[in-house]
CSV table of C-alpha atoms in Angstrom, one decimal:
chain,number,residue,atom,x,y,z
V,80,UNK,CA,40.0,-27.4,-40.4
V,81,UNK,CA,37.0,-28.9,-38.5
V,82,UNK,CA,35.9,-27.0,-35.5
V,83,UNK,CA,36.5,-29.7,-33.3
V,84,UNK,CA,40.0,-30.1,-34.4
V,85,UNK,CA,40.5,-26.3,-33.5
V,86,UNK,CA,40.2,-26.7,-30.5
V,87,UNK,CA,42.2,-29.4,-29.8
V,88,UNK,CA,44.7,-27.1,-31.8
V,89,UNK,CA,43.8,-24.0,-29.4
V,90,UNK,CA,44.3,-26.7,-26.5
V,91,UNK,CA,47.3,-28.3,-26.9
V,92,UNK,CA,48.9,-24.7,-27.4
V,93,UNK,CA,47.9,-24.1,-24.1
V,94,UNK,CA,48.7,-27.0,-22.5
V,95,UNK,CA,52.6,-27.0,-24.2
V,96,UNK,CA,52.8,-23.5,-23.0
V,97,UNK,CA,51.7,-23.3,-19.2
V,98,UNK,CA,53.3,-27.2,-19.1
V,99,UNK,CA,56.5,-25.3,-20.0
V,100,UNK,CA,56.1,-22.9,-17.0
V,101,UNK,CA,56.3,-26.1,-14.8
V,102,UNK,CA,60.0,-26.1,-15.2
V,103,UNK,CA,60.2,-22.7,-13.5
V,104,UNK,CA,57.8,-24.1,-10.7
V,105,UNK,CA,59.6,-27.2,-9.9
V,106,UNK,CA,63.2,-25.6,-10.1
V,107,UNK,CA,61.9,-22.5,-7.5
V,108,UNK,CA,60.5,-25.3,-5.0
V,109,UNK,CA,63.4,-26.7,-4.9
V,110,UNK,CA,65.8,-23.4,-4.3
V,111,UNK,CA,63.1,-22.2,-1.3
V,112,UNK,CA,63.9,-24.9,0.3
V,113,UNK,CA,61.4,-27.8,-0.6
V,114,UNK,CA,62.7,-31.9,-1.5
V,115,UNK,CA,61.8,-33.1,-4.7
V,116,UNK,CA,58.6,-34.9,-3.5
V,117,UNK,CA,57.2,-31.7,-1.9
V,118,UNK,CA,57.4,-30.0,-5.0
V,119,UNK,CA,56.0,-32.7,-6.9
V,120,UNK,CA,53.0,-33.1,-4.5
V,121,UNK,CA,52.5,-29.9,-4.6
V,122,UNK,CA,51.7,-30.1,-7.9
V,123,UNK,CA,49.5,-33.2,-7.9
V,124,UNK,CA,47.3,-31.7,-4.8
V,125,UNK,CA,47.0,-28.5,-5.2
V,126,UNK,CA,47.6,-28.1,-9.6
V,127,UNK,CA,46.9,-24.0,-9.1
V,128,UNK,CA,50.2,-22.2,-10.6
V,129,UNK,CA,49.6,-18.6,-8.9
V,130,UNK,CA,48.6,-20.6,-5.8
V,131,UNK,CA,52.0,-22.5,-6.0
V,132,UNK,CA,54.2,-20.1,-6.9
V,133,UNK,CA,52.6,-17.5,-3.9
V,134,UNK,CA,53.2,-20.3,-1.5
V,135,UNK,CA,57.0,-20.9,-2.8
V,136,UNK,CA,57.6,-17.1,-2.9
V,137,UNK,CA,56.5,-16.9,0.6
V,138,UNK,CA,58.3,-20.0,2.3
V,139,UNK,CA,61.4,-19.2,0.5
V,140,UNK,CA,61.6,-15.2,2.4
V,141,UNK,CA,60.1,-17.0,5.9
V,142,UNK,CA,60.9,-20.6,5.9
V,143,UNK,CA,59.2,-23.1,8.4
V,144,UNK,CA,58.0,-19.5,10.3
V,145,UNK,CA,56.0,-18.3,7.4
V,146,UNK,CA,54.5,-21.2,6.4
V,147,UNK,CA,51.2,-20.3,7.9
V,148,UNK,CA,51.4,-16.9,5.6
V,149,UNK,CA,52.5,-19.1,2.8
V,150,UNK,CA,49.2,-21.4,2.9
V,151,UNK,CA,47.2,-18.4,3.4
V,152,UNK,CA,48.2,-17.2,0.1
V,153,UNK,CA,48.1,-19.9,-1.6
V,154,UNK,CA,44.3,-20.2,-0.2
V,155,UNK,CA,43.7,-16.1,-1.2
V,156,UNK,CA,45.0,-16.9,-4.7
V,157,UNK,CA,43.3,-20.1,-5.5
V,158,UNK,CA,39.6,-18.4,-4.7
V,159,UNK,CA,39.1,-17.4,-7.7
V,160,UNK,CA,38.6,-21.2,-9.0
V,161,UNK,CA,35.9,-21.3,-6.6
V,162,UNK,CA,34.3,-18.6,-9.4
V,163,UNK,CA,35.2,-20.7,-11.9
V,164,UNK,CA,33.8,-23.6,-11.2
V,165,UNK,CA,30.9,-22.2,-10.7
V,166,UNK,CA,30.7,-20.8,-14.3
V,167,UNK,CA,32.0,-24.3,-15.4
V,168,UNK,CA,29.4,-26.3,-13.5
V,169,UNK,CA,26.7,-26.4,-16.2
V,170,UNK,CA,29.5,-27.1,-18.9
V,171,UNK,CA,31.3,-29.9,-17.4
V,172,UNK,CA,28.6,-32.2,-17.3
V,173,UNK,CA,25.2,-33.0,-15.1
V,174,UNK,CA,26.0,-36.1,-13.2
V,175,UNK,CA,27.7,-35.5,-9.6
V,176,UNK,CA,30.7,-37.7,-10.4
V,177,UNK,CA,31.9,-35.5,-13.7
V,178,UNK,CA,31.8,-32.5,-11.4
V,179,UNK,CA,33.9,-33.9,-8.6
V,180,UNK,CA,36.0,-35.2,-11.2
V,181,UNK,CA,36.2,-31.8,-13.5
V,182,UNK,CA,37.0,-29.9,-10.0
V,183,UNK,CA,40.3,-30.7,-10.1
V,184,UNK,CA,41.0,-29.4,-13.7
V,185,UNK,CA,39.0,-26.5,-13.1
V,186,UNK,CA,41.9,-24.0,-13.5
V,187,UNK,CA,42.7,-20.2,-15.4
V,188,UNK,CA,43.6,-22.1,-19.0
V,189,UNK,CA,40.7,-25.0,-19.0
V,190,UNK,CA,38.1,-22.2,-18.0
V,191,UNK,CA,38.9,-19.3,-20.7
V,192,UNK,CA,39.7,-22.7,-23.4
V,193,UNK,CA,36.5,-23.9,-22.7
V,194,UNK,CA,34.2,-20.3,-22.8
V,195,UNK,CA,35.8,-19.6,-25.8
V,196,UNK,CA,33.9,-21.7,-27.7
V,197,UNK,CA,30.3,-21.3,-28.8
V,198,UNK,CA,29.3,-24.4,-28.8
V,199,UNK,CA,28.2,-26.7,-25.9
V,200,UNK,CA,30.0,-29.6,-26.8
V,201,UNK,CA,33.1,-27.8,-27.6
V,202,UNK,CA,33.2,-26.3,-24.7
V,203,UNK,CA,33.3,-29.6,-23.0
V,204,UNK,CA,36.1,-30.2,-25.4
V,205,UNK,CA,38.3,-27.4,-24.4
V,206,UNK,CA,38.0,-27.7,-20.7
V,207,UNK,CA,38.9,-31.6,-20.6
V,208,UNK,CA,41.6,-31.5,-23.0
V,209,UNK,CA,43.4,-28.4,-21.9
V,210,UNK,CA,42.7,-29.4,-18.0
V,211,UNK,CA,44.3,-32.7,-17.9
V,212,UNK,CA,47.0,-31.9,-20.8
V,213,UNK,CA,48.0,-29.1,-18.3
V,214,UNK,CA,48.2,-32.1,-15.0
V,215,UNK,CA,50.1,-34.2,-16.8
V,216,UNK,CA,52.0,-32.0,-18.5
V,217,UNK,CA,52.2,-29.6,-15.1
V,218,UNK,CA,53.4,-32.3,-13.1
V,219,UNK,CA,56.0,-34.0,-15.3
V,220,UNK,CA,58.0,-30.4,-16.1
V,221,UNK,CA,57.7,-29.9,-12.3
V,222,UNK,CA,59.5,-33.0,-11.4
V,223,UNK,CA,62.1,-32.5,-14.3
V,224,UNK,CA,62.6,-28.8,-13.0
V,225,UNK,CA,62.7,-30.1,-8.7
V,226,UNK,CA,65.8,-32.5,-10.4
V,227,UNK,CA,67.6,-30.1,-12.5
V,228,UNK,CA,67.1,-26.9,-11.2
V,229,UNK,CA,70.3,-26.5,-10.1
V,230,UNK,CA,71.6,-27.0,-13.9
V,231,UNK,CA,69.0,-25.0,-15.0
V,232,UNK,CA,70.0,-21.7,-13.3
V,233,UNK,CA,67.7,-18.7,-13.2
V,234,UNK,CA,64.3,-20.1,-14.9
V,235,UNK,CA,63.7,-16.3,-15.7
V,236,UNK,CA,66.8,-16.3,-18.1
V,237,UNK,CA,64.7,-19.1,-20.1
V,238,UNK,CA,61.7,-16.6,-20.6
V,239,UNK,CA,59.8,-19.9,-18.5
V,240,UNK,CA,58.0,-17.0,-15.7
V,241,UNK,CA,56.5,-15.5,-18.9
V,242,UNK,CA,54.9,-18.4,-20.2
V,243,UNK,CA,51.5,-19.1,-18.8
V,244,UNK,CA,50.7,-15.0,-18.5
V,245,UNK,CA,51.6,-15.3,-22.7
V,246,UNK,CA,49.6,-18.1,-22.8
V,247,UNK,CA,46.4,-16.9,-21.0
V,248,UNK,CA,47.0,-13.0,-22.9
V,249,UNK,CA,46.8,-15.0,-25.7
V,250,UNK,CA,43.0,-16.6,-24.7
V,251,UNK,CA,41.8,-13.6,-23.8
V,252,UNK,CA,43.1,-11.3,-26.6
V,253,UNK,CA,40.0,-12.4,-29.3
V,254,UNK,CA,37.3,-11.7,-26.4
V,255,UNK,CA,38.5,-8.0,-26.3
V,256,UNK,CA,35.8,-7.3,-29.2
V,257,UNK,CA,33.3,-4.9,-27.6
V,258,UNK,CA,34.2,-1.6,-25.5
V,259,UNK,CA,32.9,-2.9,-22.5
V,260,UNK,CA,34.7,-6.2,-22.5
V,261,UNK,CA,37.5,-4.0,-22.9
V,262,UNK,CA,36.9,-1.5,-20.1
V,263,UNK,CA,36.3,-4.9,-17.8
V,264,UNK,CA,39.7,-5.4,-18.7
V,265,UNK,CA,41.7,-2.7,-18.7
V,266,UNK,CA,39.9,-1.8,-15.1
V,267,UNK,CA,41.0,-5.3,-13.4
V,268,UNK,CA,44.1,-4.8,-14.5
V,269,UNK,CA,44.7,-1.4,-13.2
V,270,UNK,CA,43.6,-2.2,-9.9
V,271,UNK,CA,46.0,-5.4,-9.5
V,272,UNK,CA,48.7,-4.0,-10.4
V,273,UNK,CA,48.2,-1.2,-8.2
V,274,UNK,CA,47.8,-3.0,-5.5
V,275,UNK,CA,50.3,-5.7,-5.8
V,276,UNK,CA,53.5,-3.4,-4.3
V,277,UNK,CA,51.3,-2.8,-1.1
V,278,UNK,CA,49.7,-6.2,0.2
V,279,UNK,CA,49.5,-9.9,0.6
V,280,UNK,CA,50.2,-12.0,-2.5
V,281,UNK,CA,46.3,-13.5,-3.6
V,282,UNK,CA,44.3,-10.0,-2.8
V,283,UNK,CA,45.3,-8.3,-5.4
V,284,UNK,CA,43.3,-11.1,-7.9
V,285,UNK,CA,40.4,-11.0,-5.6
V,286,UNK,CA,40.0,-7.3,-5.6
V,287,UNK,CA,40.4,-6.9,-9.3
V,288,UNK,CA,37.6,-9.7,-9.4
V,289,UNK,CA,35.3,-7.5,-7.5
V,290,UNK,CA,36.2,-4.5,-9.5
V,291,UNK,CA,35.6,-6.8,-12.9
V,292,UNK,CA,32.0,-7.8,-11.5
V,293,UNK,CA,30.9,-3.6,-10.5
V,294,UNK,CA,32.2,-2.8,-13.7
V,295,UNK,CA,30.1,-5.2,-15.5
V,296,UNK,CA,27.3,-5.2,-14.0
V,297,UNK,CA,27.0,-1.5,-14.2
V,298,UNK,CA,27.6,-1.9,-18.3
V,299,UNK,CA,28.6,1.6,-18.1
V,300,UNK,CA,29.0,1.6,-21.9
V,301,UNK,CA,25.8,0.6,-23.1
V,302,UNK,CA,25.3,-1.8,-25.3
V,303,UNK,CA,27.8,-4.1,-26.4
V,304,UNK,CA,29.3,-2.4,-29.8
V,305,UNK,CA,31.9,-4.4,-31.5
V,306,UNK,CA,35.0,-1.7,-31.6
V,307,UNK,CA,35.2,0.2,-34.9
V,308,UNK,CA,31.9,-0.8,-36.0
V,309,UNK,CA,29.1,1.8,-36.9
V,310,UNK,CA,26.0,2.4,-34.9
V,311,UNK,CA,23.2,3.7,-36.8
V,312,UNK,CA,23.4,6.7,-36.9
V,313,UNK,CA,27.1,6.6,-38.0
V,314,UNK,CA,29.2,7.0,-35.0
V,315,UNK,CA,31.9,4.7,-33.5
């Protein structure tokens, strides 16, 4: 198999995987509350599932009073693309109108598709296949899941809230090579889910950012040493 046909293969998995999640998203707007075009523009405007989902969770517990709580965050959570596109800048393309474009795909699954990938123009592959299969796909599972949600029933029983943290586990699972990859990781995730019991949906992400950047900057570990693999002087 060619490279480039990899990573439409890598891709597509993604895509058919967080699409699936859109079910879940579309049947929750609707039970908090939300018409079937709400839900749907939700999904064509804002296309940020933790963003989404946080602004759902909150309007459904506060209605009409919490939606000012609700947008904040939705704003919190969707931050972090700000960091991703700025990682994603140089890939996208040069020219001012493939950036403005690629900003609107610049989400969790087109970012770690597309730095997966060694090369530059597979890169470019990965992020604009996985960005738009995930709009398209994202927005026609949400509208299926606004119009039968009530058939549907608990998304949860359908393993659908699972599908997009499998799916980005998944991406980020090969890239946990070298101890401190794995200390980034294992440290962010610590701190979020610590945090998550005890304040505002969105700040947890944003911490465990921070805590991901000290970490690595710090390189605490040394030198990047593949796990299991032998130094010189025969230690692991």
């Amino acid at each position: 198999m060619s490279a480039e046909r990899e990573v439409w293969r890598e891709a597509l998995g993604v895509v058919l995987a967080t699409s699936a999640y859109g079910i879940s998203f579309g049947a929750l707007a609707v039970a908090s509350g939300l018409d079937v075009w709400q839900s749907c523009v939700l999904s064509l405007l804002m296309f940020t599932g933790g963003s989404q989902f946080a602004f759902v969770g909150v309007f459904a517990a506060g209605g009409v009073a919490a939606l000012p709580s609700a947008i904040a965050s939705a704003v919190l959570l969707g931050v972090r693309n700000v960091a991703y596109g700025m990682r994603m800048s140089p890939i996208v393309g040069t020219t001012p109108a493939r950036r403005v474009a690629a900003a609107h795909f610049t989400i969790d699954e087109s970012t770690a598709v597309a730095i997966s990938q060694s090369d530059p123009r597979l890169r470019q592959i990965g992020f604009w296949v996985t960005g738009i299969g995930i709009f398209v796909g994202w927005n026609v599972t949400t509208l299926i899941g606004a119009l039968v949600g009530d058939v549907l029933g608990d998304p949860k029983t359908w393993g659908l809230d699972g599908a997009a943290a499998a799916a980005f586990l998944a991406l980020l699972w090969p890239r946990l090579k070298q101890r401190q990859a794995i200390a980034v990781g294992v440290a962010a995730a610590v701190v979020a889910a610590s945090l998550t019991p005890f304040i505002m949906p969105g700040l947890p992400v944003l911490v465990a950012a921070l805590v991901a950047i000290f970490v690595g900057w710090f390189n605490w570990l040394g030198r990047d040493t593949p796990v299991g693999e032998q130094n010189s002087e025969g230690e692991r």
